[in-house]
Short mmCIF file of C-alpha atoms in Angstrom, two decimals:
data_model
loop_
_atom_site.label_atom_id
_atom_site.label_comp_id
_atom_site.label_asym_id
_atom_site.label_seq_id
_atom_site.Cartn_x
_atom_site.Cartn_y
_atom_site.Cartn_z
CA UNK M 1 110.92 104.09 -73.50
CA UNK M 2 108.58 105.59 -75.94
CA UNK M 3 104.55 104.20 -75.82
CA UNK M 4 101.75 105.82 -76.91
CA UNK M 5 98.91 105.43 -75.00
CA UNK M 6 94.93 106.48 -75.78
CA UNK M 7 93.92 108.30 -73.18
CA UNK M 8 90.18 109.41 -72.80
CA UNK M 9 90.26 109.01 -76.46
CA UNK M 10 93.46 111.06 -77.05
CA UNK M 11 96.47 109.44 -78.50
CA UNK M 12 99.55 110.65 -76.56
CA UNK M 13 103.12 109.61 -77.59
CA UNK M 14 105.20 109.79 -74.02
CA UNK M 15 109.10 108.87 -73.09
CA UNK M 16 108.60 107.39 -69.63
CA UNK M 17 110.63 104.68 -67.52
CA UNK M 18 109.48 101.01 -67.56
CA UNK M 19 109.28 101.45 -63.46
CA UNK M 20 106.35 104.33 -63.55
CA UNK M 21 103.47 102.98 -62.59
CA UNK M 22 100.51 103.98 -64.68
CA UNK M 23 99.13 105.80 -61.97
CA UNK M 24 102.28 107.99 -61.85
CA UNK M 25 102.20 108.21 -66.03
CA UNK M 26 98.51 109.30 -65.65
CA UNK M 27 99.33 111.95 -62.53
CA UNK M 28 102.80 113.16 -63.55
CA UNK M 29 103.39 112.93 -67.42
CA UNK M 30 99.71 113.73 -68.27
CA UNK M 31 98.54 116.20 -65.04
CA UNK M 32 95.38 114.12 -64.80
CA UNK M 33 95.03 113.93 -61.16
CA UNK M 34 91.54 113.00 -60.83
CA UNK M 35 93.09 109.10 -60.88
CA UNK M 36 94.17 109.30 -56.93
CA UNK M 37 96.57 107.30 -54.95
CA UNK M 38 94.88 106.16 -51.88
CA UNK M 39 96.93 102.56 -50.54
CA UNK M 40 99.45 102.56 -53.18
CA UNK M 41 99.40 98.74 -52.24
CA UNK M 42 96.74 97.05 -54.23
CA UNK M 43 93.90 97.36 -52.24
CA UNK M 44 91.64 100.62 -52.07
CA UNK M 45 90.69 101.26 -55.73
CA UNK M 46 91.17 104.92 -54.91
CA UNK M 47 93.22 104.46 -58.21
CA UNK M 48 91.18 102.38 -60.78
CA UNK M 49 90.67 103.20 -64.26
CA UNK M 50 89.31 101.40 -67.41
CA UNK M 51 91.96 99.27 -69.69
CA UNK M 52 90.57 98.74 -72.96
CA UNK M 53 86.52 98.99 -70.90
CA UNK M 54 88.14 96.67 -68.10
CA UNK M 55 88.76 98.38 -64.43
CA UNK M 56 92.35 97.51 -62.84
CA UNK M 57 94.44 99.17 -60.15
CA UNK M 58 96.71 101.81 -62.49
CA UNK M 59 98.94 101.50 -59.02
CA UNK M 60 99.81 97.94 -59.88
CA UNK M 61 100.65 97.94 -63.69
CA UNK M 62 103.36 99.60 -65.35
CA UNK M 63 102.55 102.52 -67.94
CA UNK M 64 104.61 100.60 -70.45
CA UNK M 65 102.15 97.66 -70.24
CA UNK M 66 99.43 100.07 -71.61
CA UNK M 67 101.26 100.85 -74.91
CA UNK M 68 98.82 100.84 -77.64
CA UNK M 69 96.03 100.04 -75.37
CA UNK M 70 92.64 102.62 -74.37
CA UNK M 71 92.66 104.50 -70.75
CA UNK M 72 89.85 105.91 -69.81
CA UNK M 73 90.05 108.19 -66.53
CA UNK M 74 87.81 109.49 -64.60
CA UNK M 75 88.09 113.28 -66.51
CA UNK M 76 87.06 110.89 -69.67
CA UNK M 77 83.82 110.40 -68.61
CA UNK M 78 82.92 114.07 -68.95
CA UNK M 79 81.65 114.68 -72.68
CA UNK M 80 79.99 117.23 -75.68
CA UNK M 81 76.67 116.38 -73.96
CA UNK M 82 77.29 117.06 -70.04
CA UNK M 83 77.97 114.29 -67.48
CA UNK M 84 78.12 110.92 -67.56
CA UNK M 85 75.23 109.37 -67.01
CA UNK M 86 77.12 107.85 -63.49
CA UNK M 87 78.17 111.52 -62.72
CA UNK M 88 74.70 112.25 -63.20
CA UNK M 89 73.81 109.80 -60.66
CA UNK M 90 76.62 109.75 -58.30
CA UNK M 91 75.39 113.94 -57.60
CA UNK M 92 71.82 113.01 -57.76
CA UNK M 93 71.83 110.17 -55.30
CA UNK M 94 74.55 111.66 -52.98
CA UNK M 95 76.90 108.82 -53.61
CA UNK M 96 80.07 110.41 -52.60
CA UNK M 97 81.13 112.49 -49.58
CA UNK M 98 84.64 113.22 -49.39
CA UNK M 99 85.22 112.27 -52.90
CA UNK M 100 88.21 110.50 -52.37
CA UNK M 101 87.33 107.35 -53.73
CA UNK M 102 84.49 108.29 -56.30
CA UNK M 103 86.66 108.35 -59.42
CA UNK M 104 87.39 104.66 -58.85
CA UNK M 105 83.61 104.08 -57.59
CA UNK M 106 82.28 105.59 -60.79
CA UNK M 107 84.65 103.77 -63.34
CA UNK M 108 83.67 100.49 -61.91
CA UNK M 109 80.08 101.49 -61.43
CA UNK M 110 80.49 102.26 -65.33
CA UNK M 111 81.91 99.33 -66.23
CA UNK M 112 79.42 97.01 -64.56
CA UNK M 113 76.69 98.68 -66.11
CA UNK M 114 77.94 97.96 -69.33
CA UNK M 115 77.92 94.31 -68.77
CA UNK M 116 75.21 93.93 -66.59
CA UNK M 117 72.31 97.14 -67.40
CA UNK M 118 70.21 95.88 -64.55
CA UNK M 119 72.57 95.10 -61.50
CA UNK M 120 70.89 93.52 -58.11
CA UNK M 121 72.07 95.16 -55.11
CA UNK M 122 74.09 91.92 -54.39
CA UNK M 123 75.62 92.46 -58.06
CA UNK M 124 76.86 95.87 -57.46
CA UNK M 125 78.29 95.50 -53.95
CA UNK M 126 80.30 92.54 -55.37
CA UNK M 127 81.27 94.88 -58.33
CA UNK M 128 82.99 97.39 -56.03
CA UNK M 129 84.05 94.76 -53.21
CA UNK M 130 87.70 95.95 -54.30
CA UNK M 131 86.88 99.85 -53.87
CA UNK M 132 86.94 101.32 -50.58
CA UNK M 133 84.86 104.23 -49.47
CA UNK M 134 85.59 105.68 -45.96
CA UNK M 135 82.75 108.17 -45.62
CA UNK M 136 79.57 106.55 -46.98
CA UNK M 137 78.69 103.41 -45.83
CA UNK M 138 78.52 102.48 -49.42
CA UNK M 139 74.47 102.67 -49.28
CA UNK M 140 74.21 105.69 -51.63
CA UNK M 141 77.08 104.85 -53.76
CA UNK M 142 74.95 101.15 -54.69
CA UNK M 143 71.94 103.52 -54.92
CA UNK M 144 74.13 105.93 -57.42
CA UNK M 145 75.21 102.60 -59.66
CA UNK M 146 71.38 101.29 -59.88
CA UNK M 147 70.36 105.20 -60.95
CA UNK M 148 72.79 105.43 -63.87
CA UNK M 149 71.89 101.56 -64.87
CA UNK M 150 68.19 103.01 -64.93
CA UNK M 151 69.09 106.12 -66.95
CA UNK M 152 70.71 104.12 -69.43
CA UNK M 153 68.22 102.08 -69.60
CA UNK M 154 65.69 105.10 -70.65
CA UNK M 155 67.88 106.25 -73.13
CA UNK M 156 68.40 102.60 -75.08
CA UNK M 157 64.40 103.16 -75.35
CA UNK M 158 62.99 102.77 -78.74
CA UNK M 159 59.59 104.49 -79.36
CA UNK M 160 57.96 101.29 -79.60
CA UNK M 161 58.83 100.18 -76.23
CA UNK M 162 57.62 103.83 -75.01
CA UNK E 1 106.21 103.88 -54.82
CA UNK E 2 108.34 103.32 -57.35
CA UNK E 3 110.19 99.98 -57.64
CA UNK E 4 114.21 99.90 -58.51
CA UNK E 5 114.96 100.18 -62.31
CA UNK E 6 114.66 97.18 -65.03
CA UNK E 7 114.77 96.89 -68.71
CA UNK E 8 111.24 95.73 -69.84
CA UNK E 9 111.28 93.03 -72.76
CA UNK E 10 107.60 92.30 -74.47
CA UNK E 11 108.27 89.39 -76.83
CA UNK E 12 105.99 88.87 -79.39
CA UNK E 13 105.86 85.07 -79.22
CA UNK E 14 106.93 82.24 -76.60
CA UNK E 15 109.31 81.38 -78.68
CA UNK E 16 111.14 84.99 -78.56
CA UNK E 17 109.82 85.31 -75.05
CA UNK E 18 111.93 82.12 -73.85
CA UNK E 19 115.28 83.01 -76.03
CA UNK E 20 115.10 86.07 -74.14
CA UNK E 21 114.99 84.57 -70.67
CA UNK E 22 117.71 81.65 -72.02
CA UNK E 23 120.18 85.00 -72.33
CA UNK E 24 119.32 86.50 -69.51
CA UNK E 25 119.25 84.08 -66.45
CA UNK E 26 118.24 84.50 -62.83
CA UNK E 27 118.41 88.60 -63.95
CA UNK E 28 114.96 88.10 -65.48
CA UNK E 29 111.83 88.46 -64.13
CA UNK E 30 108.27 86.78 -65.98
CA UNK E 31 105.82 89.57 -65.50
CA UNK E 32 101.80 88.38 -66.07
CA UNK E 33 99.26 89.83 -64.42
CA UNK E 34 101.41 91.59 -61.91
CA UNK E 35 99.34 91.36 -59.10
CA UNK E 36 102.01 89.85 -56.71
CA UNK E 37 105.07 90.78 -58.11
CA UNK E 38 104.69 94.66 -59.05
CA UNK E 39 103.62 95.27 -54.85
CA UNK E 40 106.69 92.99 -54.07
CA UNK E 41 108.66 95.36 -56.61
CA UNK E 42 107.08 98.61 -55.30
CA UNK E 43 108.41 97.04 -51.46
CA UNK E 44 111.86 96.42 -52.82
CA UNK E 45 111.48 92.87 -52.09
CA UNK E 46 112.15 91.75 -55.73
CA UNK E 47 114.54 93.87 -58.04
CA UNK E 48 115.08 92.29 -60.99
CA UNK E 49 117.23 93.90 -63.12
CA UNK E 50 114.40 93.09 -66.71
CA UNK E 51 110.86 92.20 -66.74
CA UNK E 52 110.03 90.19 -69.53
CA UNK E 53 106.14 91.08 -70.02
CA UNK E 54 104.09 87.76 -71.33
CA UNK E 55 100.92 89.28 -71.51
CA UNK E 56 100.30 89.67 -75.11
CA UNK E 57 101.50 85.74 -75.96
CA UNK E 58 98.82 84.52 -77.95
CA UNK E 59 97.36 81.00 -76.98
CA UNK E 60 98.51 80.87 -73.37
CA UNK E 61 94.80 82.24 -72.15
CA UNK E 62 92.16 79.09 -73.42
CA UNK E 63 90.31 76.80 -70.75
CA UNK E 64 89.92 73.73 -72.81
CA UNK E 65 89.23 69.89 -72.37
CA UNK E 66 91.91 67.79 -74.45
CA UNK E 67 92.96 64.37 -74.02
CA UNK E 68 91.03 63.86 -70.55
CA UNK E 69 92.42 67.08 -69.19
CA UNK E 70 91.56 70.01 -68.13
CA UNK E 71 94.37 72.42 -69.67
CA UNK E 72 94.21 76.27 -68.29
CA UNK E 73 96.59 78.68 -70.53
CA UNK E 74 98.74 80.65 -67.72
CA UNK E 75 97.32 83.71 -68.97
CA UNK E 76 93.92 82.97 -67.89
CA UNK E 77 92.79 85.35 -65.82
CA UNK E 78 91.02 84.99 -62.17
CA UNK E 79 88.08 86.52 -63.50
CA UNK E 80 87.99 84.35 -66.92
CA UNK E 81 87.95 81.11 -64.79
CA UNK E 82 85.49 82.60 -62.85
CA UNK E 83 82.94 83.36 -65.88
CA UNK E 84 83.80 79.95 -68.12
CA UNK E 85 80.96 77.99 -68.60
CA UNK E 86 83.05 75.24 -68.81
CA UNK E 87 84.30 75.89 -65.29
CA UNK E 88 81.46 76.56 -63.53
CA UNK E 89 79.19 73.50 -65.15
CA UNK E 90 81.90 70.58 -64.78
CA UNK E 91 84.60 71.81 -62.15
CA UNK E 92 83.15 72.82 -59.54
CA UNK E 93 85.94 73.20 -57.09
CA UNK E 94 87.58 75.42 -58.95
CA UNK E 95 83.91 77.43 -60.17
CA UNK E 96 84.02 78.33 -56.05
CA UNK E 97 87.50 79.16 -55.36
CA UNK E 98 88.30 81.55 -58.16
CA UNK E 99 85.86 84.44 -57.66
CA UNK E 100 86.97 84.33 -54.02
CA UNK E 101 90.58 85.60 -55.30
CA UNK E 102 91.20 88.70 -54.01
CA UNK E 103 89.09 91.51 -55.19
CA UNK E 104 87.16 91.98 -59.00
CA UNK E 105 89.76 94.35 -60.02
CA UNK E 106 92.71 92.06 -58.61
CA UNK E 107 91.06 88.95 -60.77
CA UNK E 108 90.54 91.09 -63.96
CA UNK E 109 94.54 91.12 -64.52
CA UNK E 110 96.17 87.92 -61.80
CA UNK E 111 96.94 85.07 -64.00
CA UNK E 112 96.36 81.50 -62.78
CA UNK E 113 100.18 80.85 -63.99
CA UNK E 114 101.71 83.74 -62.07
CA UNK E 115 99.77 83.21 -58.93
CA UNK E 116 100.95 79.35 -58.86
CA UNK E 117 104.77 80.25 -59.70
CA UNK E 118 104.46 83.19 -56.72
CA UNK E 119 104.15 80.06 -54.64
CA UNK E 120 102.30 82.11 -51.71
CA UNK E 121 100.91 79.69 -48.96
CA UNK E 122 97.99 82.13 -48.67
CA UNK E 123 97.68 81.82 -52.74
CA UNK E 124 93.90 80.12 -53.29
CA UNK E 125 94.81 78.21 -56.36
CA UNK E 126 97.69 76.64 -54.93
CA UNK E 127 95.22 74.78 -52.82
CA UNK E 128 93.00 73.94 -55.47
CA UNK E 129 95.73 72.24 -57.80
CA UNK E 130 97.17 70.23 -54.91
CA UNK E 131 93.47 69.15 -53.74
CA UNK E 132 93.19 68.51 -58.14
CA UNK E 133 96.44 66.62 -58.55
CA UNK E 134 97.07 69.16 -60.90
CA UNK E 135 100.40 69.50 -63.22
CA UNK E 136 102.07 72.08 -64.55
CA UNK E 137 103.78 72.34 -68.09
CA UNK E 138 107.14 74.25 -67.67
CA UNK E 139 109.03 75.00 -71.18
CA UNK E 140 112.57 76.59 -71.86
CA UNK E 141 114.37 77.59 -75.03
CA UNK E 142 115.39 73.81 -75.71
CA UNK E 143 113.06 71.57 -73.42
CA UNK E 144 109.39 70.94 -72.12
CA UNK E 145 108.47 69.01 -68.98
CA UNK E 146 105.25 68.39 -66.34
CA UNK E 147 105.86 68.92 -62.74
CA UNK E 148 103.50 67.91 -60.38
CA UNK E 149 101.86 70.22 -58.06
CA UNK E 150 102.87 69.09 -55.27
CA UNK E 151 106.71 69.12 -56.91
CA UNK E 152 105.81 72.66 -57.87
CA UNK E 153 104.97 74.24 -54.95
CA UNK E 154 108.44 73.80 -53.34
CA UNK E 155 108.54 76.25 -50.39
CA UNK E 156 107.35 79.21 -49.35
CA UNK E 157 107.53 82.04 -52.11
CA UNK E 158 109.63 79.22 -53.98
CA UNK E 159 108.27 77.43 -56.88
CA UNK E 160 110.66 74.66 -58.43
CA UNK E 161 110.70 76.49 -61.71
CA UNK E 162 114.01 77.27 -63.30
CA UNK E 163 114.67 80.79 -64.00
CA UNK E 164 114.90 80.20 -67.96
CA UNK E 165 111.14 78.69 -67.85
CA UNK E 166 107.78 80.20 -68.61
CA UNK E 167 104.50 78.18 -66.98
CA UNK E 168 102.72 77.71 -69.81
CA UNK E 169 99.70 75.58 -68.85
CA UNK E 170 97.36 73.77 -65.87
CA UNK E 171 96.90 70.47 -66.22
CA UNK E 172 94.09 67.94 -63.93
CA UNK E 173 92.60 65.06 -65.28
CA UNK E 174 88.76 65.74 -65.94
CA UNK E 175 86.96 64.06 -63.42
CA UNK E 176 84.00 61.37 -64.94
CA UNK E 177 80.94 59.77 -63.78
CA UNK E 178 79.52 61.40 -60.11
CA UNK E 179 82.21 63.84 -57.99
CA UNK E 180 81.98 67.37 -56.17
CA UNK E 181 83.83 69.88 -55.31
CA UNK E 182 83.97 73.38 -53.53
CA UNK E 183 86.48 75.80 -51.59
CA UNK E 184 85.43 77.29 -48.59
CA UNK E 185 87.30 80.63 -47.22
CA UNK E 186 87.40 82.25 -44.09
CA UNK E 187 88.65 85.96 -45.12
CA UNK E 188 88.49 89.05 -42.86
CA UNK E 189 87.13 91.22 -46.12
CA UNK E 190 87.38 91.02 -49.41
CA UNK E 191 90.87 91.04 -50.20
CA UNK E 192 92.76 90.07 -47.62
CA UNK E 193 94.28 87.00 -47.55
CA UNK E 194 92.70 83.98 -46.33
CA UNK E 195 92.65 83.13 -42.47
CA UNK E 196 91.99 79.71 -43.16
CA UNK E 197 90.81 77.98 -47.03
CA UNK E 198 90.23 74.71 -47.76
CA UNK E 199 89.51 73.00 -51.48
CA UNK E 200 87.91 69.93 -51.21
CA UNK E 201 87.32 67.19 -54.20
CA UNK E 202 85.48 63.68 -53.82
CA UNK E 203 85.49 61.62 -56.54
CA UNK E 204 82.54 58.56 -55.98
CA UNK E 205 82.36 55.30 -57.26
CA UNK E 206 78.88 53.67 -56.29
CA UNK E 207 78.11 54.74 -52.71
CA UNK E 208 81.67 55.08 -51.96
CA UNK E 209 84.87 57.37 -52.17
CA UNK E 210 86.60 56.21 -55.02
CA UNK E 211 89.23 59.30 -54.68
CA UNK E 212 89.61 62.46 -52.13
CA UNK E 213 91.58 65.66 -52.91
CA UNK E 214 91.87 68.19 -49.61
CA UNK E 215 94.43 71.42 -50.45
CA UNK E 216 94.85 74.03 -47.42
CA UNK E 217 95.70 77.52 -47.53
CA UNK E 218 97.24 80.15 -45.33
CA UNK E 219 97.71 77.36 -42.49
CA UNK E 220 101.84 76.40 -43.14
CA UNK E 221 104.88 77.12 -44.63
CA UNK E 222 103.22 76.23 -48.55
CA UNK E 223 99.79 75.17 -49.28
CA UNK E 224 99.40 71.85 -47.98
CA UNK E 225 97.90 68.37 -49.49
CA UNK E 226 96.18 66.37 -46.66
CA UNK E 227 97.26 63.31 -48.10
CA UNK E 228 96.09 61.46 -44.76
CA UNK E 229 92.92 62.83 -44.69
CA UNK E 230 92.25 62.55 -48.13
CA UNK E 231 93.62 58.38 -47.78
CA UNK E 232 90.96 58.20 -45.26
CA UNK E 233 88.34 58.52 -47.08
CA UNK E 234 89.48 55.92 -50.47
CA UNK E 235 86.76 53.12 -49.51
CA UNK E 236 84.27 54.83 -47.11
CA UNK E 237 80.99 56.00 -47.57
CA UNK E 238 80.22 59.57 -47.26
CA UNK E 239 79.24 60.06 -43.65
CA UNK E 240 79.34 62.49 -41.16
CA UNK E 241 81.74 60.57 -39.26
CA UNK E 242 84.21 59.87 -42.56
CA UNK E 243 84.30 63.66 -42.85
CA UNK E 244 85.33 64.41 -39.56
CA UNK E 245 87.76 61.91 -38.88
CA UNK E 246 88.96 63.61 -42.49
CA UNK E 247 88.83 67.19 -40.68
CA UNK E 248 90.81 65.46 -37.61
CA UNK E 249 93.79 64.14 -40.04
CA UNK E 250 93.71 67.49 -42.12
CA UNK E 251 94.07 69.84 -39.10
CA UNK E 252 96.62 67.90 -37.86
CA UNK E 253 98.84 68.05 -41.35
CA UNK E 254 98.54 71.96 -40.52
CA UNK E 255 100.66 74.11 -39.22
CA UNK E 256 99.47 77.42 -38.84
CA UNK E 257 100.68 80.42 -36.76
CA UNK E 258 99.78 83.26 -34.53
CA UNK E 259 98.96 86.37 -36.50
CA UNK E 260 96.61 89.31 -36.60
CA UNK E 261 93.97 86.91 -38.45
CA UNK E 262 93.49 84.47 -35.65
CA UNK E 263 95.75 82.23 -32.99
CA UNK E 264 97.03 78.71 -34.12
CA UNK E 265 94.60 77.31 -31.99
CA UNK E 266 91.63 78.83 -33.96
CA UNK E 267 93.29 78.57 -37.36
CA UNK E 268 93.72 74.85 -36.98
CA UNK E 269 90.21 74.33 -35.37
CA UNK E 270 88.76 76.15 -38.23
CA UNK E 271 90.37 73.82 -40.56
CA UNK E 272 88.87 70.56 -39.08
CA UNK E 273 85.35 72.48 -39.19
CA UNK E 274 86.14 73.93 -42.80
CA UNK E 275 87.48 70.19 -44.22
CA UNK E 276 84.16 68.46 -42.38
CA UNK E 277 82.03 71.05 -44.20
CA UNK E 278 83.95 71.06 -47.58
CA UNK E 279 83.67 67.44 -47.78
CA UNK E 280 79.73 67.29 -46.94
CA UNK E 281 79.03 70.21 -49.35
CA UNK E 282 81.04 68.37 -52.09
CA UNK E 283 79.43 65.14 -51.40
CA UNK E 284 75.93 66.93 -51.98
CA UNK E 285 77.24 68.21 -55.16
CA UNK E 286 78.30 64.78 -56.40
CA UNK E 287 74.84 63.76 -55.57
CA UNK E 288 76.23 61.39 -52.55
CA UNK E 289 73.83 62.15 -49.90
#
């Protein structure tokens, strides 16, 4: 079945089955492996990316459900100007170890701070209560979240509120 | 893992959406948010042979008040209950229960239609409608009729919906004049199903219980309506001792089982202890006690 799908801001026309996951359209068809399989069963978020600015599970929707519809991935959030500013912060604060889940991490991170610029601590763990993290004890990936809420904060600065 | 192959269908409207399941039969699938039935796909435990995708019908995702209802669209999501101001400032049953669904990302795409029609005993909204006296509105190609919840929720993975239906809408009578409501969930983590839940619902009239509603989850074969408990209260005034004899009654209506979440023994204790503190919590909400 033909879709086209906007990826990272890239149209792309593909042929794929109505059974491929979009996890296995965004790994296989496209090569972008930075979206990872981790439970393949709903619950790590090893595998989250953004539909249309919303995070979901790409291992529990079909690609076909995407057609016409904006994915953003984690290789999306790198841009003209450098890293993201939650790339930025994930390094800075040390929020990832392994790595393994920090594409999902920083897509909901990202997400969040869209809606909410100036997340509690409560507000954030809640955010990622469906991303799991086996290395960090999630204290520096919160930290990471609150850091790139900050920076964006900076930047929305006008000169008359400096 | 990939699921077996299926033609995908993604009608435009209802109406195209329910001529296509008329032609197909029990080879049809309804896919909404997917959140149950793609992992049940992915485990080979459902194959059908099409999915027809509803998820771009327009009109089946509105939380309104019309005609002394409360009508949910299918299509609303977990996460859209959870944010409605409606919701959260005049149902406050259901304001608790649905951000305790699953996880955020899980809410973000379950519908409240596809989780009822999965008719998982462990669902959280299954509870809720029961506890509610909820309806649902079931149409096909050539008719449209309400089922009751408790009609609804026929067995265990088995709603009483016919396989050339769509759920199109929720249905509970708003509640007037001074109630409360909450859900209270015992859950290992965040997503994983519950080990015991509980909605609770007391309507008052005066310093009494005009009307109870008590839903359980995870503790039987289906969710369960404590219809004994919740007759126990019409009449009484909100005590301590109301809500326990209520706790007593609803544990009893239970039937839960050994698993890796807790013994029966626990599960059922837990729900006497859950129903005791549901019903206090919603009596303080109706501004009882």
């Amino acid at each position: 079945m033909e879709v086209t799908i906007t990826v990272n801001g890239t149209a792309e026309t593909l042929d794929i089955e109505p059974r491929q996951l979009l996890v296995h359209v965004l790994r296989e068809d496209l090569r972008l492996t930075g979206t990872h399989i981790g439970c393949d069963s709903t619950s790590c978020g090893a595998c989250t990316v953004l539909v249309d600015g919303t995070p979901i599970k790409s291992c529990t929707m079909f690609g076909v459900q995407v057609d016409g519809q904006e994915v953003t991935t984690v290789e999306g959030l790198l841009s003209a100007a450098g890293l993201d500013p939650i790339q930025a912060s994930f390094k800075e604060e040390h929020g990832l170890q392994c790595g393994y889940c920090t594409p999902g991490m920083m897509l909901v991170g990202k997400a969040l701070i869209e809606q909410n610029p100036t997340p509690s601590d409560d507000d954030v763990r809640w955010a990622i209560s469906g991303n799991i993290c086996r290395c960090t004890g999630y204290m520096n990936i919160v930290k990471a979240i609150q850091a790139a809420a900050k920076t964006n904060a900076a930047a929305t600065l006008t000169p008359a509120d400096v | 893992m990939l699921p077996s192959s299926f033609e995908y269908h993604r009608p435009a409207t209802l109406g195209e959406a329910l001529d296509v399941l008329a032609s197909l039969g029990d080879e049809a699938k309804v896919l909404a948010g997917g959140q149950s039935l793609i992992p049940m796909m992915k485990l080979r435990f459902a194959s059908p042979g099409h999915l027809v995708d509803i998820n771009r019908l327009e009109g089946l995702d509105t939380i309104e008040e019309r005609d002394g209802d409360l009508v949910l669209g299918a299509l609303v999501r977990h996460n859209q209950l959870a944010g409605s101001e409606l919701i959260r400032s005049k149902y406050p049953m259901i304001a608790a229960a649905a951000p305790q669904i699953a996880d955020p990302l899980v809410r973000n795409l379950g519908t409240i239609g596809g989780s009822l029609t999965h008719c998982d005993p462990s669902g959280d909204l299954g509870a809720v409608m029961l506890a509610a006296n909820a309806r649902v509105v079931l149409k096909s190609k050539d008719a449209e009729r309400e089922v009751a919840i408790t009609d609804f929720l026929a067995d265990t993975f088995q709603s009483s919906i016919e396989p050339d239906e769509i759920l199109t809408h929720v249905k509970a009578t708003s509640p007037s004049g001074s109630y409360g409501g909450t859900y209270l969930k015992l859950e290992r983590k965040v997503g994983d199903y519950a080990t015991v839940a509980v909605a609770t619902r007391l309507v008052m009239d005066g310093g009494a219980i005009k009307t109870a509603g008590i839903g359980l989850t995870s503790v039987g074969l289906t969710n369960i309506k404590a219809t004994a408990a919740e007759g126990s209260l019409v009449g009484q005034t909100p005590t301590e001792e109301a809500f326990a004899e209520a706790g007593r009654l609803a544990a009893a209506a239970s039937s839960p089982v050994d698993d890796v979440r807790g013994s029966e023994t626990y599960k059922r204790h837990m729900v006497e202890v859950y129903v005791r503190r549901g019903l206090a919590r919603s009596a303080e909400i109706a501004g009882a006690v």
